[in-house]
Coordinates of C-alpha atoms in Angstrom, one line a residue:
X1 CA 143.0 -47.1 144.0
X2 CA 141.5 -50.4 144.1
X3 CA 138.1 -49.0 143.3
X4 CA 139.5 -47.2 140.1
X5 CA 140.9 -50.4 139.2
X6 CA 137.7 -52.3 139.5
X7 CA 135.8 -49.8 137.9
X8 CA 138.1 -49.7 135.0
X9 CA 137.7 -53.6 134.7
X10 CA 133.8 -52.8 134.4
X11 CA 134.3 -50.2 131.4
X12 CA 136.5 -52.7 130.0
X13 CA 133.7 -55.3 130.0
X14 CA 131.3 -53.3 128.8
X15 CA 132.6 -51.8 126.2
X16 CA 133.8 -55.6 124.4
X17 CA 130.1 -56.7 123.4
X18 CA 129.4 -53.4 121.3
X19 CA 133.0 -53.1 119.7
X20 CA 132.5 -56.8 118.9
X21 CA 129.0 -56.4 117.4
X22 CA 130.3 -53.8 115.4
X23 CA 133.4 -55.5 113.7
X24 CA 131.1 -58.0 112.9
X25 CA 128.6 -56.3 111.1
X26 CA 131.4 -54.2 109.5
X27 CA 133.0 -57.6 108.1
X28 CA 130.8 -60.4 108.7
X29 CA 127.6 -61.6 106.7
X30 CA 125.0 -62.0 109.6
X31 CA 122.5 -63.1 106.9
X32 CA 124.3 -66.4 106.0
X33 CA 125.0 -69.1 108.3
X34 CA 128.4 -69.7 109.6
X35 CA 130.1 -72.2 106.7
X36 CA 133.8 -73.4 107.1
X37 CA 136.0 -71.7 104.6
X38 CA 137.0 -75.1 103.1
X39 CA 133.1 -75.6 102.5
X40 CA 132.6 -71.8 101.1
X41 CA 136.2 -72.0 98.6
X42 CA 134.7 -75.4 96.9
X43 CA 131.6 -73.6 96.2
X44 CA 133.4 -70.5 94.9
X45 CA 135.6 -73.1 93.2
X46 CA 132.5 -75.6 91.7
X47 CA 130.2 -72.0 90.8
X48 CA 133.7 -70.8 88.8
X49 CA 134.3 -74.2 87.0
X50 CA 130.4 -73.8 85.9
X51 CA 130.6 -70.6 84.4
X52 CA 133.7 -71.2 82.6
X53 CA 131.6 -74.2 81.1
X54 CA 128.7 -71.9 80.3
X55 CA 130.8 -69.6 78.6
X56 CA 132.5 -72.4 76.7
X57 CA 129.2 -73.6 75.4
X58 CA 128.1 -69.7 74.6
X59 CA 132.0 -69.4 72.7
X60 CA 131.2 -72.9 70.4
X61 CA 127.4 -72.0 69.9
X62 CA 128.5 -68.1 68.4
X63 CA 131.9 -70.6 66.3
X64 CA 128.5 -72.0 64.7
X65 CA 126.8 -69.2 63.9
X66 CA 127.4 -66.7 60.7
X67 CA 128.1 -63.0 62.7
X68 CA 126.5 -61.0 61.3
X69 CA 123.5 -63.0 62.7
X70 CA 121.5 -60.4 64.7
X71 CA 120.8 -63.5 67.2
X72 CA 125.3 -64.0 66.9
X73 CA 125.6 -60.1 67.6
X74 CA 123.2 -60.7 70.9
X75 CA 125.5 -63.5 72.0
X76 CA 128.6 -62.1 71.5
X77 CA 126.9 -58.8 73.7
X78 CA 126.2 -61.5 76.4
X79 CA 129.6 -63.4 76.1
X80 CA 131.0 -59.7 76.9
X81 CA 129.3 -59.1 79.8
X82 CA 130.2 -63.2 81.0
X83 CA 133.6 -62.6 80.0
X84 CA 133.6 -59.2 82.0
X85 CA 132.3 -60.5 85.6
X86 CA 135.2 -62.6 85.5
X87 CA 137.3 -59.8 85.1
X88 CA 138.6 -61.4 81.6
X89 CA 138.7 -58.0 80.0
X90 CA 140.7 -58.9 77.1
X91 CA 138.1 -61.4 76.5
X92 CA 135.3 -58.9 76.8
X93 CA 136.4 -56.4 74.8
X94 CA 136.8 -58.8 71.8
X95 CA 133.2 -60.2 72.2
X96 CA 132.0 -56.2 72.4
X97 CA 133.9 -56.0 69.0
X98 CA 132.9 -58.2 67.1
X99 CA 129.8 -57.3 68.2
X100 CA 130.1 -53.7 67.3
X101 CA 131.6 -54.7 64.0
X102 CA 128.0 -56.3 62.9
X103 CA 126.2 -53.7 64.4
X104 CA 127.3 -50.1 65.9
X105 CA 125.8 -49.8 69.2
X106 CA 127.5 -46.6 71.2
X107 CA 126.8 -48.5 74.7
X108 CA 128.6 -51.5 73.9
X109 CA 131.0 -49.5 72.1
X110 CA 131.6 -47.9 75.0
X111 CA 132.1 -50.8 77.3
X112 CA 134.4 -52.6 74.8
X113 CA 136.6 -49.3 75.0
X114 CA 136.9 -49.6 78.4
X115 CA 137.4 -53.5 78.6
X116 CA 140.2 -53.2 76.4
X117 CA 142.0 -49.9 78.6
X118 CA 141.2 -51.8 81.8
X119 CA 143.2 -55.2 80.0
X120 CA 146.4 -53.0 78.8
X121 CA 146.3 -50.7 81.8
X122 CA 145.8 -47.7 79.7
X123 CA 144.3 -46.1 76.8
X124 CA 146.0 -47.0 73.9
X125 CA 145.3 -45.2 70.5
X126 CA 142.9 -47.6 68.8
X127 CA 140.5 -47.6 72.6
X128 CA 140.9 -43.6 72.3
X129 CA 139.9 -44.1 69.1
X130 CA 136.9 -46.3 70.0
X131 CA 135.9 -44.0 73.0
X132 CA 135.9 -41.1 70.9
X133 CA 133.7 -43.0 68.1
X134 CA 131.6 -44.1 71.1
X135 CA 131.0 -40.2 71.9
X136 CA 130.2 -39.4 68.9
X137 CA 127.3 -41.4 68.7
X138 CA 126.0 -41.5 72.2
X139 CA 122.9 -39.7 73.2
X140 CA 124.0 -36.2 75.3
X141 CA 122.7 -37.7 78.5
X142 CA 124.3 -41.1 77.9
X143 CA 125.2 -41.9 82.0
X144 CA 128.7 -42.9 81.0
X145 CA 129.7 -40.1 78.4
X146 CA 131.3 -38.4 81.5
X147 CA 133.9 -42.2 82.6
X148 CA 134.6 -41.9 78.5
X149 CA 135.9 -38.4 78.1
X150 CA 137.9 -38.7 81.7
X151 CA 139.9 -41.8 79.8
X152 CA 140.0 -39.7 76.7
X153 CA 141.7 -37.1 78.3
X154 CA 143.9 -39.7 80.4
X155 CA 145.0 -41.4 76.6
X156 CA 146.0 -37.7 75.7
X157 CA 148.3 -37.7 79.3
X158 CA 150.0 -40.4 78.3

């Protein structure tokens, strides 16, 4: 018995380096150095306060503008797209809209639509309504015509 024992302790130790190697490489970011998590959540925390300043400056440049400036329309696109990698969906789908509203695009149409069910948590009528608008005037091999009629037919569900 002894030498079962001793061999088991070998397995044992051999298997620990590759099981190890691959939790890290499943979780961990071997191309960053190692950083304290104090250090890394005041970055996060500093890059967060910046954008919200950004998009501040972007929100009081487009109060300045007229609209239905094509150069307002671009920023209010953009302030979309800030608002929307912050997760602010509510936010985004207003910029889309007023975008939109100077200026049909079916695209950002279509991303406004789905802003605005992602920030109620369902496809209201007016979304359905913007979806279906979006469809109408989307090229046939628009890549996101397919997400669009699955939440159409999710609004009808509901």
């Amino acid at each position: 018995m002894p030498v079962l024992g001793r061999n088991r302790s070998w397995l044992v130790l051999a298997i620990i380096p590759p099981v190890a190697l691959l939790l890290y490489l499943s979780g961990g970011r071997p191309d960053l150095p190692a950083q304290p998590i104090g250090q890394r959540m005041a970055q996060a925390e500093t890059s967060e306060q910046e954008d919200a300043s950004l998009i501040d400056t972007l929100r009081q440049g487009l109060a300045k503008m007229n609209p239905a400036a094509p150069q307002a329309r671009q920023g209010y696109i953009l302030l979309g797209q800030a608002e929307a990698s912050r997760g602010s969906w509510g936010a985004a789908a207003a910029a889309w809209r007023v975008a939109i509203a100077h200026g049909f695009d079916p695209t950002v149409a279509m991303q406004a639509a789905e802003a605005q069910s992602r920030a109620d948590g369902a496809v209201g009528p007016e979304t359905a309504a913007l979806f279906r608008r979006a469809l109408d005037a989307a090229p046939a091999d628009a890549p996101w015509r397919q997400l669009a009629e699955q939440r159409l037919a999710q609004s009808e569900h509901h």
